[in-house]
XYZ file of C-alpha atoms in Angstrom:
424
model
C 132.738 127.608 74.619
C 134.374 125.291 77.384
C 131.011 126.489 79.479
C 128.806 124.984 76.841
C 131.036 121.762 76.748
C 130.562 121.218 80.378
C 126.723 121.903 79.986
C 126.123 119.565 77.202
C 128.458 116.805 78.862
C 126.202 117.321 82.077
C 123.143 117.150 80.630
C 124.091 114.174 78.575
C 125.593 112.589 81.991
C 122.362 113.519 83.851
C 120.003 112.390 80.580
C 122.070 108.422 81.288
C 121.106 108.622 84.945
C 117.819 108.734 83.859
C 117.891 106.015 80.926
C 117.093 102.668 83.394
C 113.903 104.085 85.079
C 112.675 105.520 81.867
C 113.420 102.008 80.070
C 111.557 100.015 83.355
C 108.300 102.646 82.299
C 108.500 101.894 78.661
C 108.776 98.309 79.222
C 105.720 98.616 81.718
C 103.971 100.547 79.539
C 104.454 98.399 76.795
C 103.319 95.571 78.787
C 99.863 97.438 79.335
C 99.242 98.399 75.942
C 99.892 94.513 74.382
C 97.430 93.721 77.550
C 94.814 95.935 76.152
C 95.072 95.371 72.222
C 95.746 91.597 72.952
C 92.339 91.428 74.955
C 90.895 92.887 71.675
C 92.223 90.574 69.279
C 89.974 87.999 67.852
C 91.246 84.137 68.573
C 92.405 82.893 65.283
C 90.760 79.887 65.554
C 87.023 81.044 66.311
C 84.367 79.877 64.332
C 83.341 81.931 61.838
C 79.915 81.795 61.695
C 78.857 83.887 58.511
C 81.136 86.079 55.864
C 81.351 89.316 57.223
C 84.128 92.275 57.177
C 86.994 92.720 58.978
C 85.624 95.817 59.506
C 82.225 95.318 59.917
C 80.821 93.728 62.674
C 77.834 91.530 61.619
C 75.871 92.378 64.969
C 75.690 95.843 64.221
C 74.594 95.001 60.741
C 71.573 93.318 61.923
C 70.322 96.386 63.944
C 69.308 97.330 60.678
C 68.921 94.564 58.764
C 67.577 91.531 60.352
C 67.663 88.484 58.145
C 71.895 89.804 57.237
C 73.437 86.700 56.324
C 76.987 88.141 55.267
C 78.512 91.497 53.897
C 80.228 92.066 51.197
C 82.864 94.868 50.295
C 82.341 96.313 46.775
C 84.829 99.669 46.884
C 86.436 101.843 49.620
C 83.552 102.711 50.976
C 80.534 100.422 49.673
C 79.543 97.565 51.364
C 76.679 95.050 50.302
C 74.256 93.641 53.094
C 73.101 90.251 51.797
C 70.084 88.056 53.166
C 70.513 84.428 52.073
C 72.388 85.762 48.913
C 69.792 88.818 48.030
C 71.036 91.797 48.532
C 68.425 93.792 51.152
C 70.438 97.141 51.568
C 74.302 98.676 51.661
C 76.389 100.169 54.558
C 78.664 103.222 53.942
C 81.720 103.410 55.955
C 84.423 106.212 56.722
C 87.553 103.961 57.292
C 89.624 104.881 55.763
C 88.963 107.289 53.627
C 87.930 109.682 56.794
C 91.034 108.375 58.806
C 92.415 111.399 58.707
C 89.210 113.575 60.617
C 90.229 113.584 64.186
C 88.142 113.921 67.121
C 89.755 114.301 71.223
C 91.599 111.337 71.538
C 91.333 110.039 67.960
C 89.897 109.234 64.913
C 86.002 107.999 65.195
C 84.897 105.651 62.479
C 81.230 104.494 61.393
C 79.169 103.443 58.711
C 75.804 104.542 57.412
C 72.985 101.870 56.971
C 71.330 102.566 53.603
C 68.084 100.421 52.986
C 67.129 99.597 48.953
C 65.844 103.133 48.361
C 68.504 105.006 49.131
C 67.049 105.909 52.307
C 69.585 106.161 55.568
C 68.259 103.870 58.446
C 71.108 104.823 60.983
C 74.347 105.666 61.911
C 76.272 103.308 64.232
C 80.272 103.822 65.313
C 82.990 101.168 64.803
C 85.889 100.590 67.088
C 87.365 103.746 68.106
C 89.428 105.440 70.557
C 87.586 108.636 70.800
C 86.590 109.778 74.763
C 83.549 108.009 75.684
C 82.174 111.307 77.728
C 82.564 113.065 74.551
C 80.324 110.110 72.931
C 77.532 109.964 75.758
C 77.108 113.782 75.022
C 76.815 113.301 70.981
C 74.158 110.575 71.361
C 72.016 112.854 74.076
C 71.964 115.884 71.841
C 70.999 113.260 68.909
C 73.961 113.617 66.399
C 73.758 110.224 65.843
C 70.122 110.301 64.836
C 70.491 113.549 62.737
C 70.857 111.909 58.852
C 68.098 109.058 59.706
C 65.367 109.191 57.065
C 67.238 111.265 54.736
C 68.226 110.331 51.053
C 71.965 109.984 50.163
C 71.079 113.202 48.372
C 69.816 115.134 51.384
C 72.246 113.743 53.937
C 74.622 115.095 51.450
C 73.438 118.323 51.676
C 72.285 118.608 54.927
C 74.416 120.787 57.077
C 74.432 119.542 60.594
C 75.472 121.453 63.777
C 78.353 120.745 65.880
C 77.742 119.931 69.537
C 78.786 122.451 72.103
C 80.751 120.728 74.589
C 81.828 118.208 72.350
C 83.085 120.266 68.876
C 86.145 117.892 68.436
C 84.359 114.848 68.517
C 81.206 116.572 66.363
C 83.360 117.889 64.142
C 85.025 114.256 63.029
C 81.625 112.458 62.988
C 80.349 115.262 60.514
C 83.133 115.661 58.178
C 83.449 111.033 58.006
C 79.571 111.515 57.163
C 80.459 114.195 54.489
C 83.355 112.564 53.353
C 81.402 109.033 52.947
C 78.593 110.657 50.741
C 80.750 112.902 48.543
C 83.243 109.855 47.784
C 80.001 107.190 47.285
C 77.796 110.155 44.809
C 81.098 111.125 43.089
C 81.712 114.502 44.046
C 84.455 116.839 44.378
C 83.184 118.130 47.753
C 83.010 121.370 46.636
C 87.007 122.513 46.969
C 89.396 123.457 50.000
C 87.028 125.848 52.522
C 89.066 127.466 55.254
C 87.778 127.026 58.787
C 88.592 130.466 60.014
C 87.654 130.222 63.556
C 89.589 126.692 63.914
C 92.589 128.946 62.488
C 92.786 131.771 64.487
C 91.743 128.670 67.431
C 95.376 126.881 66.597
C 97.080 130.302 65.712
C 96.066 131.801 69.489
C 97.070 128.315 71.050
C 100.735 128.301 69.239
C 101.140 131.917 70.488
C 100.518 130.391 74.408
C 102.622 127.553 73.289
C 105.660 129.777 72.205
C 105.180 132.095 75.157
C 105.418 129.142 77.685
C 108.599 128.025 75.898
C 110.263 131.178 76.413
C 109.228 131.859 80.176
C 111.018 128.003 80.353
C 114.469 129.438 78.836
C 113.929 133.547 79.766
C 112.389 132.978 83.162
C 113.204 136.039 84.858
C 113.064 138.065 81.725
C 109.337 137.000 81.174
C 107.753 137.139 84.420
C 106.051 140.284 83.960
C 103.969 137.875 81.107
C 103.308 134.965 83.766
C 99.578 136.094 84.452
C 99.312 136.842 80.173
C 100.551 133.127 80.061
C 97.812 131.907 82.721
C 94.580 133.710 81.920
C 95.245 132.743 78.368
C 96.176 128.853 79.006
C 93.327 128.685 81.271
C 90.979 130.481 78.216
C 92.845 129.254 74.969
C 94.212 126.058 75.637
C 91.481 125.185 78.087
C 88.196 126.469 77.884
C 88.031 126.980 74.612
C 90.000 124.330 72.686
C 90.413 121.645 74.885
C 93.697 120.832 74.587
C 95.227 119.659 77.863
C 97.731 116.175 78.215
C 96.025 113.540 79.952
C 96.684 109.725 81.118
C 93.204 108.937 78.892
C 94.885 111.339 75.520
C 98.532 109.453 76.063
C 96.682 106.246 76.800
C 94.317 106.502 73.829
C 97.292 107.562 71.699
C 99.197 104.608 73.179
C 96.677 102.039 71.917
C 95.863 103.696 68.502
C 98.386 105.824 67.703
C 98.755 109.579 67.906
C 96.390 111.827 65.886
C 98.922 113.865 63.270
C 96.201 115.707 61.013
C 94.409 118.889 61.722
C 94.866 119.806 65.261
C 98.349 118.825 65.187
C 98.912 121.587 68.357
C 97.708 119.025 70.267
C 100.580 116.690 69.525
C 102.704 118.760 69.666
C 102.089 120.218 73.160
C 102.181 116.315 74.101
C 105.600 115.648 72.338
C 106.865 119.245 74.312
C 105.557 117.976 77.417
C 107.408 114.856 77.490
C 110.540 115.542 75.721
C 111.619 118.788 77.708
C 111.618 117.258 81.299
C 113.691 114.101 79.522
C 116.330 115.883 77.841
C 116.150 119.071 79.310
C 115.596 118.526 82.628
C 112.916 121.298 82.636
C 109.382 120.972 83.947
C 107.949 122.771 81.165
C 104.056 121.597 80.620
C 103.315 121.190 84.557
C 105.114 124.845 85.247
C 104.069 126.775 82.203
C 101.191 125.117 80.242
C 98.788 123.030 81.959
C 95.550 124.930 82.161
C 94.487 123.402 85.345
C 97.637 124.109 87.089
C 97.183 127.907 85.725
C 94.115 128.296 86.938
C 95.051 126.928 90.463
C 97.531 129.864 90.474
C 95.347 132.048 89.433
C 92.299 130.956 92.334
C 95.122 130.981 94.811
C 96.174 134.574 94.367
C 93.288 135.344 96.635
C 95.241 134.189 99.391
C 98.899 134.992 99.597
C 99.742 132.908 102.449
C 99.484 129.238 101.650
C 99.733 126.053 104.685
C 102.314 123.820 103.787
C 102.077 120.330 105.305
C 104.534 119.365 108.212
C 105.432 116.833 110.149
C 104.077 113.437 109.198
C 101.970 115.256 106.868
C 104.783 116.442 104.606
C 105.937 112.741 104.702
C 103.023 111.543 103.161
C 102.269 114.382 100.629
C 105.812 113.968 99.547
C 104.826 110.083 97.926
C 100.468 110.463 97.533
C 101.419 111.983 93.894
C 103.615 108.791 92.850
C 101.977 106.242 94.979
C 98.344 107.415 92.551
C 100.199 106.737 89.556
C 101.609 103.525 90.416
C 98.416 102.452 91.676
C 96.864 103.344 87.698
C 99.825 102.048 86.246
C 99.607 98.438 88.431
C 95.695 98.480 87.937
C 96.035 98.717 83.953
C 99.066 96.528 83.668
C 96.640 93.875 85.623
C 94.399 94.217 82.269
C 91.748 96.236 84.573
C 89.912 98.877 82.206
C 89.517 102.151 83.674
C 87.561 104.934 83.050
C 90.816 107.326 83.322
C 88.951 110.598 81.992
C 87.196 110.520 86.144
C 90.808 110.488 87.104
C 91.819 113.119 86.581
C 89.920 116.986 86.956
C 91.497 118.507 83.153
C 88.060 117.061 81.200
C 86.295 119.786 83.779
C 86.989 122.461 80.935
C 84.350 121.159 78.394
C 81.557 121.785 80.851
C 78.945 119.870 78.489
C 80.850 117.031 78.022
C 82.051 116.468 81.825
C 80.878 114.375 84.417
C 79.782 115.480 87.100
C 81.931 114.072 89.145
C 84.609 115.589 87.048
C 83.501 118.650 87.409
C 83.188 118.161 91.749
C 86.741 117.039 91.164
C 88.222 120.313 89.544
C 85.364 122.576 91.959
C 87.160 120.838 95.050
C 90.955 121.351 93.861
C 90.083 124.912 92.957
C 88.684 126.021 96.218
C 92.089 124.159 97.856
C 94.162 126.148 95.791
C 92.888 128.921 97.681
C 94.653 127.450 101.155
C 97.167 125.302 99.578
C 99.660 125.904 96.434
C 98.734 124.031 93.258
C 97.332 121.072 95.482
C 96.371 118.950 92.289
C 99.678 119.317 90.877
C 101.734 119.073 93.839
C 99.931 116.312 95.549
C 97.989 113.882 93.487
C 98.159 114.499 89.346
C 99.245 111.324 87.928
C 100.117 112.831 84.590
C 102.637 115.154 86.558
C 104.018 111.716 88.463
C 105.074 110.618 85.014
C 106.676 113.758 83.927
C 108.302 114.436 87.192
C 109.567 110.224 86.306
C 110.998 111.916 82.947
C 112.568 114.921 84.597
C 114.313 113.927 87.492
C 117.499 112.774 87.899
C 120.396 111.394 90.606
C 122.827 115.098 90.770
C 125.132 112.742 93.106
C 128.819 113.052 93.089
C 130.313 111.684 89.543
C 131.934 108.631 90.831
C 128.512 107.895 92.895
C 126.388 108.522 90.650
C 128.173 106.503 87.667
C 128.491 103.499 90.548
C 124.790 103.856 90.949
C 123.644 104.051 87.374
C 126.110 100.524 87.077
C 124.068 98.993 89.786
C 120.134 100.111 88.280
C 121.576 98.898 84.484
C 122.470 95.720 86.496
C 118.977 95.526 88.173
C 116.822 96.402 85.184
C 119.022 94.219 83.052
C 118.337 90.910 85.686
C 114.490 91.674 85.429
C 114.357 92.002 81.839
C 115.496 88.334 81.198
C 113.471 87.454 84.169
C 110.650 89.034 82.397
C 111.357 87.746 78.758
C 111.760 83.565 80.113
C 108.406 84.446 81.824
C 106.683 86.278 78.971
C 108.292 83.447 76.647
């Protein structure tokens, strides 16, 4: 009993050491996100040149309707173009009634042009925080395009393939265009139908999940499963579902909130990968999980004998890791948009929907492995910088390290009234 005293007073002691570097990221990472939904906002006092939506933008509008003067919202879903004050055709839209249907990174809104006869003209997408690769692959294989010239009725009933590559973002798109035109024709959408492949998808991926967790608190009991744990991260979690943490998922989730719905494994790997390096000091998505660290591991088993820098080398491979992420961090926080999925090699694992360079990326790392351990990991991933942020901590002396932890309160207190006169 005294032993698990002492543990939890240690951890809680270590978890404080930690508390004014993790409060200088959340304030920094704060600072980015009001950067990038301030630069978003509309001024208040812009001229409003016709009546239009909130939602809505009239631009897109006129894609489809030329002479749109203003539009006006009749229900939930049911919006009425107008021409002068003649109505010329209606818009369907999905938000929020299709809130709910995630794709990657998030939900993915649109509306449906609908001319006088019922007819749809298009499909455009509204502001959304879905992966823009994924996007650029929907709109070559013509997803976008697949409902034009088809009656409510027909769209309705049309069943439209999902995109390999991009099944996440495919899947939301069609079930927000199902949703619409069941809600708008009054129906019941036919009842509850059980995806079965998407189940036994998230009921594999929980098994990896729970494996990882208990080769993080049974390490040396569950060794003998360490390749199970590998092949099937790099197969489950990667190849075929797609779920890996990112900068572009936590940033996307950041700006628009994270995803809760049906792939909720997702999430939850996220919320596992940052809360067991911060309160349990344990590395547990970068050791156990990540399907590009796995199949590193996995590549570099063909050579047992790995080169480990020296020298000046081993000086600078010690900070390339942080020095990346700073650089990101410093880059966003500047109000700089990136394109952070080319960042990083993880999107390599939708083959379809990667870029090429992407794909180079992840080809390059992988042949490394061979000569070098977990190169990626250990030498440049950003979203392991951040997690390594979380998980380390001072293990100093306890009069040091208390005198210490006095002095960075002190610090980060200083700049945060520094910051709020400047900010004010």
């Amino acid at each position: 009993m005294d032993k698990i005293d002492m543990s939890i007073q240690e951890n809680v002691a270590t978890f404080v050491t930690k508390l004014p570097k993790v409060i200088l990221l959340c304030v920094v990472i704060y600072l980015i996100s009001l950067n990038f939904k301030t630069a978003n906002e509309v001024p208040k006092n812009q001229e409003v040149k016709a009546e239009v939506s909130n939602i809505v933008p009239l631009d897109a509008v006129k894609k489809y309707f030329p002479t749109c003067t203003s539009v006006e919202k009749v229900n939930e879903v049911h919006y009425v173009v107008k021409a002068g004050g003649e109505e010329v055709g209606k818009l369907l839209v999905t938000t929020p009634i299709a809130d709910d249907l995630i794709g990657y990174a998030g939900n993915v809104p649109l509306f449906l042009a609908v001319s006088e006869e019922e007819v749809i003209l298009g499909l455009t997408l509204l502001d959304n925080s879905e992966s823009p690769g994924f996007l650029r692959r929907l709109e070559k294989k013509n997803l976008f395009s697949a409902w034009d010239g088809k009656t409510l009725e027909e769209a309705a009933l049309l069943n439209v393939e999902a995109v390999s590559g991009a099944t996440m973002s495919s899947d939301a798109i069609r079930g927000s265009v199902k949703r619409v035109l069941e809600f708008h024709l009054e129906r019941d959408g036919g009842g509850f139908e059980v995806d079965w492949v998407k189940l036994l998808q998230h009921v594999l991926g929980g098994i990896v999940v729970l494996l990882a967790l208990a080769s993080m608190f049974w390490g040396s009991r569950m060794k003998r499963w360490r390749y199970v744990l590998q092949v099937s991260s790099v197969l489950i979690l990667g190849f075929w579902s797609g779920y890996f943490v990112s900068l572009e998922l936590l940033f996307n989730w950041l700006l628009n909130g994270v995803p809760w719905g049906a792939r909720v494994l997702l999430p939850v790997i996220a919320v596992l990968a940052l809360a067991c390096p911060l309160f349990l000091n344990k590395a547990y998505y970068c050791a156990y999980l990540c399907p590009f660290g796995a199949a590193q591991e996995l590549v570099g088993k063909v050579r047992k004998k790995k080169i480990a820098p020296k020298g000046v080398w081993k000086n600078i491979f010690k900070y390339t890791r942080v020095i990346y992420f700073m650089v990101i961090l410093a880059l966003l926080l500047w109000g700089i948009p990136l394109e952070l999925a080319s960042l990083e090699p993880f999107p390599a694992f939708l083959l379809t929907a990667a870029t090429g360079w992407v794909i180079a990326l992840a080809v390059i790392f992988l042949l490394l492995s061979v000569f070098f351990a977990r190169p990626w990991c250990n030498y440049f991933c950003p979203t392991g910088a951040l997690l390594d942020i979380l998980r380390k901590a001072d293990t100093k002396a306890g009069s040091e390290r208390r005198k210490k932890v006095i002095r960075e309160f002190i610090a980060l207190a200083i700049f945060l009234v520094i910051l709020y006169f400047i900010l004010r």
